[in-house]
Amino acid sequence: MAKKKTIRTIPQERTPMREEPAEERRRNFSEVACGYTLEQAQREAERCLLCPDQPCVRGCPVSIDIPNFIAKITEKNYHGAYDVITDTNLLAAVCGRVCPQETQCEGVCTVGDSLEPVAIGRLERFIGDLAIAEGWTNIPYIEPNGLRIAIVGSGPAGMACAADMAKAGCDVTVYEAFHEAGGVLKYGIPEFRLPNTVVDAEIGKLIKLGIKFECNTLVGRLFTIEQMIAEMGYDAVFVGVGAGYPSFMGIPGESLNGVLSANELLTRCNLMHASDFPKHDTPVQLGRRIAVIGAGNTAMDAMRISMRLGAEQVHCIYRRTKAEAPARAEEIHHAEQEGIEFHWLTSPVELLDDGNRGVRGMRCIRMELGEPDDSGRRRPVSVKGSEFEFECETVVYAIGTNANPILGQTSKLKLNKRGYIDVDDNLATSIMGVFAGGDIVTGAATVIEAMGAGRKAARSMKRYLGLRDTDVVYRPERIGSDSTLFGIDLGERNHARLHEVRI
Amino acid sequence: MSLPEGAVVTHPGYEIVARQDFSDTTYLLEFQHPMMARAAKAGQFVIVMANEAGERIPLTIADFDRARGTITLVIQAVGKTTREMQQECRVGSRLHAVVGPMGIPTHIGTSKKVVCVGGGLGVAPIYPQARAHKQNGAYVIGILGFRNKALMFWEDKFRACCDELIICTDDGSAGIKGLVTAGISQSLEKHADIDEVVAIGPPVMMKGCAAATRERGVKTMVSLNPVMVDGTGMCGGCRVKVGDKVLFACVDGPDFDGHQVDFDDLMHRLKRYVPSEKQALERWQESCRIRGDAAMTQV
């Protein structure tokens, strides 16, 4: 047992992660954050105090045993660290990259009270990447239980639910409307933040686990949720289709050519490879000056991808201040480094026609913060007489999404007032055997929250189907690679060993 | 750290089982998809991606055969994708991706007397609507518009489900000389009890049809086909102005009240990607020319 660490004995500075220089990366699509080396991970892991209070675990939506996995890193037991993470989190390589750690685990880290918090996200990514690169762990033996499960949507919620149900011995099929699986991880989050190879590596493991993916399938229209239960023989269905339906503001000029949603921009680029036009057929025609409305993660992605597509200027228009911006701090920081210009306390009032149904600019108004609103954030109010014009040729809306209407149109699923699927505390919907989670229940949220919902739904589904909630009957045999799933070690052996240690 | 290549999950493709060429530019493709053939209803569309590097393009379903398990599309070769498909798609070849049926099916209501108008690329997709209205017991008047007689197709299919069929050609080489709106006026005069007009075709034609019925207040439905990416309500590229609302054609349509649709807005928005489309077409034609030359040299 190492001697007890104190705040004075640990490395004081947070270990920096190498990033591609902003000047180069702003014009290419390679991943910005390069990840920790072994030595860097070691050093950063030393910064964890292993405090008994463990606020980080409570700060994590899926309650990863964070001090435990960090301790394994300090012991150089990387596989062990991987086992700990994958006890609760399926997508270590993904979440380490895209979780908003500063408002979750790192936001409540004890070290953070006096120094920079432990870089938990970077350590998680380090382990996730190592697991993929090394192809660790065991070929699972899953006792089939004969139950058939359908998952609607192959994004993070669906993948998490599918993995847990497959581990429980169910025959799982995932339906996806696009021609490739992965959901928002594929069409939404850009390559420079989450490489598609990482997503595909994780999906590959799901396939190895026996999960079937059916792409090009629009559930609701090709067949209905009710048909899945009544005719197609599924014992339970999980709906994790995401929110979809992008919002616009309803100001004049929104139908001008040159105005598009961030979803459209990102889908054209990430899924349809518009940056490779005309080698790939899908174009994305951006102007020289691009204004993105909104300051969430999607807005940051849209701005940074615009820069990479060759824009001369990229502007962020947000009606509140940087402090209220919903994006991860790191994303805003990266965007600033890459030369994106932020216009805080600014709101568009009209998009201006260039005379040819294109955009020549936008008229904006200055805002100031007034009294707090329902969300607790100070409400932005417009400053009278502060309107000004601003030149740009492309306007991208990244101000959130509404509920996708397709399942409401095609099933008897009970929806709430805002059109999202109504569920009880167990994520059960109004239709027996049908569960739902992720953005289509909560409205737009994060990857890890969607995964958390997928796993919660899986627990409910197992109870509904009368399955033991203790996961699977395994007969693990260690034969090389490809037996982890988003990092879940599919052998019980490691888990059992951990439990012994804990006892 | 380099990561190994993972599995990209894709479908093996959808086999083309029939092809028919109606003219130099118009061709029919019938592909196998039994589940879609069972689900498809009049008025719905599919999104097709012809090959791995292809665009996702929306095409209205022209016919579906539940017994054969097939879906039929009638395509006009206008841009790069549709011309390339004209060249590459053969019986036995496969479409990389097809998703559908998409959109809200046409509401086949209680209309007793219905005029179904199809012009140009809208002739094929109006067929399932005419047939559905006929099966619903309505008296169906078909009005089909072509540039000339040589471009005509499916007259027999329409005759089988229409009580009256009016052919309109620009040059008068078949039927009456004039636009489909002339056919609509003729029908409206002959029948005082028309409940509904359904029009599918180029936006300018649908605009004309809506104008032709507006004064008499005859319900007029149109099917819109704006630029789309996903077709599931996610990108918002297909937003259209209908009355005082902005709606997404893919999930709120594609059928809308023709008297409410802002067609000028639609026509402008359809031109969004014209520069890119032109660039793609020119590049493709150049590559065809080079390949053609190479083939000639080999001979």
Tab-separated table of N, CA and C in Angstrom, chain A residues 86-87 90 138-144 163-169 209 455 462 468-477 483-485 487-496 499:
chain	number	residue	atom	x	y	z
A	86	THR	N	-15.439	-0.414	-17.258
A	86	THR	CA	-16.441	-1.108	-18.065
A	86	THR	C	-17.475	-1.827	-17.217
A	87	ASP	N	-17.232	-1.869	-15.922
A	87	ASP	CA	-18.280	-2.321	-15.030
A	87	ASP	C	-19.539	-1.485	-15.228
A	90	LEU	N	-19.913	1.795	-21.023
A	90	LEU	CA	-19.669	1.029	-22.234
A	90	LEU	C	-18.693	1.707	-23.180
A	138	ASN	N	-11.855	-11.170	-23.227
A	138	ASN	CA	-12.258	-12.567	-23.387
A	138	ASN	C	-13.421	-12.744	-24.364
A	139	ILE	N	-13.440	-13.875	-25.018
A	139	ILE	CA	-14.605	-14.213	-25.828
A	139	ILE	C	-15.722	-14.600	-24.857
A	140	PRO	N	-16.858	-13.992	-24.965
A	140	PRO	CA	-17.901	-14.295	-23.994
A	140	PRO	C	-18.666	-15.556	-24.365
A	141	TYR	N	-19.115	-16.238	-23.381
A	141	TYR	CA	-20.117	-17.250	-23.661
A	141	TYR	C	-21.405	-16.778	-23.002
A	142	ILE	N	-22.366	-16.534	-23.830
A	142	ILE	CA	-23.628	-16.034	-23.308
A	142	ILE	C	-24.670	-17.119	-23.463
A	143	GLU	N	-25.319	-17.443	-22.388
A	143	GLU	CA	-26.378	-18.455	-22.433
A	143	GLU	C	-27.610	-17.810	-23.055
A	144	PRO	N	-27.985	-18.238	-24.270
A	144	PRO	CA	-29.150	-17.579	-24.882
A	144	PRO	C	-30.405	-17.890	-24.074
A	163	ALA	N	-26.193	-3.514	-25.613
A	163	ALA	CA	-25.079	-4.241	-25.010
A	163	ALA	C	-25.533	-4.976	-23.756
A	164	ASP	N	-26.251	-4.276	-22.897
A	164	ASP	CA	-26.697	-4.903	-21.659
A	164	ASP	C	-27.674	-6.049	-21.916
A	165	MET	N	-28.567	-5.879	-22.876
A	165	MET	CA	-29.542	-6.933	-23.152
A	165	MET	C	-28.857	-8.151	-23.790
A	166	ALA	N	-27.872	-7.899	-24.643
A	166	ALA	CA	-27.142	-9.019	-25.247
A	166	ALA	C	-26.374	-9.778	-24.184
A	167	LYS	N	-25.756	-9.052	-23.267
A	167	LYS	CA	-25.027	-9.696	-22.168
A	167	LYS	C	-25.961	-10.558	-21.320
A	168	ALA	N	-27.209	-10.137	-21.251
A	168	ALA	CA	-28.184	-10.891	-20.463
A	168	ALA	C	-28.690	-12.127	-21.214
A	169	GLY	N	-28.197	-12.322	-22.443
A	169	GLY	CA	-28.567	-13.524	-23.177
A	169	GLY	C	-29.665	-13.330	-24.193
A	209	LEU	N	-20.628	-9.534	-30.361
A	209	LEU	CA	-21.442	-10.035	-29.254
A	209	LEU	C	-22.749	-10.644	-29.749
A	455	ARG	N	-28.937	2.153	-20.270
A	455	ARG	CA	-28.635	1.108	-19.280
A	455	ARG	C	-29.760	0.979	-18.256
A	462	LYS	N	-35.050	-6.070	-18.148
A	462	LYS	CA	-34.709	-7.381	-17.576
A	462	LYS	C	-35.716	-7.744	-16.487
A	468	ARG	N	-32.636	-12.289	-14.362
A	468	ARG	CA	-31.842	-11.857	-13.230
A	468	ARG	C	-31.170	-10.547	-13.587
A	469	ASP	N	-31.076	-9.665	-12.648
A	469	ASP	CA	-30.457	-8.374	-12.946
A	469	ASP	C	-28.951	-8.413	-12.750
A	470	THR	N	-28.431	-9.572	-12.439
A	470	THR	CA	-26.999	-9.670	-12.141
A	470	THR	C	-26.190	-9.906	-13.398
A	471	ASP	N	-26.704	-9.459	-14.517
A	471	ASP	CA	-26.041	-9.722	-15.795
A	471	ASP	C	-26.030	-11.223	-16.041
A	472	VAL	N	-25.063	-11.688	-16.719
A	472	VAL	CA	-25.126	-12.894	-17.492
A	472	VAL	C	-24.582	-14.115	-16.805
A	473	VAL	N	-24.946	-15.249	-17.363
A	473	VAL	CA	-24.223	-16.471	-17.023
A	473	VAL	C	-23.043	-16.518	-17.995
A	474	TYR	N	-21.851	-16.434	-17.494
A	474	TYR	CA	-20.676	-16.468	-18.378
A	474	TYR	C	-19.929	-17.767	-18.222
A	475	ARG	N	-19.342	-18.183	-19.323
A	475	ARG	CA	-18.340	-19.233	-19.222
A	475	ARG	C	-17.113	-18.678	-19.920
A	476	PRO	N	-16.425	-17.801	-19.244
A	476	PRO	CA	-15.384	-17.056	-19.950
A	476	PRO	C	-14.185	-17.904	-20.296
A	477	GLU	N	-13.671	-17.699	-21.476
A	477	GLU	CA	-12.399	-18.328	-21.830
A	477	GLU	C	-11.576	-17.230	-22.474
A	483	SER	N	-13.436	-9.273	-27.278
A	483	SER	CA	-14.487	-9.705	-26.395
A	483	SER	C	-14.847	-8.632	-25.398
A	484	THR	N	-14.523	-7.410	-25.737
A	484	THR	CA	-15.035	-6.349	-24.890
A	484	THR	C	-16.048	-5.589	-25.701
A	485	LEU	N	-16.870	-4.913	-24.981
A	485	LEU	CA	-17.944	-4.238	-25.630
A	485	LEU	C	-17.939	-2.842	-25.115
A	487	GLY	N	-15.722	-1.503	-24.237
A	487	GLY	CA	-14.951	-1.574	-23.057
A	487	GLY	C	-15.507	-2.454	-21.986
A	488	ILE	N	-16.667	-3.036	-22.129
A	488	ILE	CA	-17.120	-3.919	-21.061
A	488	ILE	C	-16.343	-5.202	-21.205
A	489	ASP	N	-15.715	-5.604	-20.166
A	489	ASP	CA	-15.072	-6.905	-20.215
A	489	ASP	C	-16.162	-7.927	-20.067
A	490	LEU	N	-16.252	-8.821	-21.043
A	490	LEU	CA	-17.404	-9.703	-21.023
A	490	LEU	C	-17.195	-10.923	-20.135
A	491	GLY	N	-16.011	-11.082	-19.600
A	491	GLY	CA	-15.781	-12.209	-18.692
A	491	GLY	C	-16.139	-11.803	-17.280
A	492	GLU	N	-16.762	-12.714	-16.573
A	492	GLU	CA	-17.178	-12.421	-15.198
A	492	GLU	C	-15.966	-12.480	-14.274
A	493	ARG	N	-14.922	-13.212	-14.728
A	493	ARG	CA	-13.782	-13.489	-13.874
A	493	ARG	C	-13.205	-12.223	-13.255
A	494	ASN	N	-12.990	-11.240	-14.108
A	494	ASN	CA	-12.402	-10.010	-13.608
A	494	ASN	C	-13.305	-9.332	-12.593
A	495	HIS	N	-14.581	-9.385	-12.895
A	495	HIS	CA	-15.530	-8.741	-11.990
A	495	HIS	C	-15.502	-9.453	-10.648
A	496	ALA	N	-15.486	-10.785	-10.710
A	496	ALA	CA	-15.484	-11.567	-9.494
A	496	ALA	C	-14.239	-11.224	-8.667
A	499	HIS	N	-14.622	-8.049	-6.946
A	499	HIS	CA	-15.507	-8.132	-5.789
A	499	HIS	C	-14.773	-8.716	-4.582
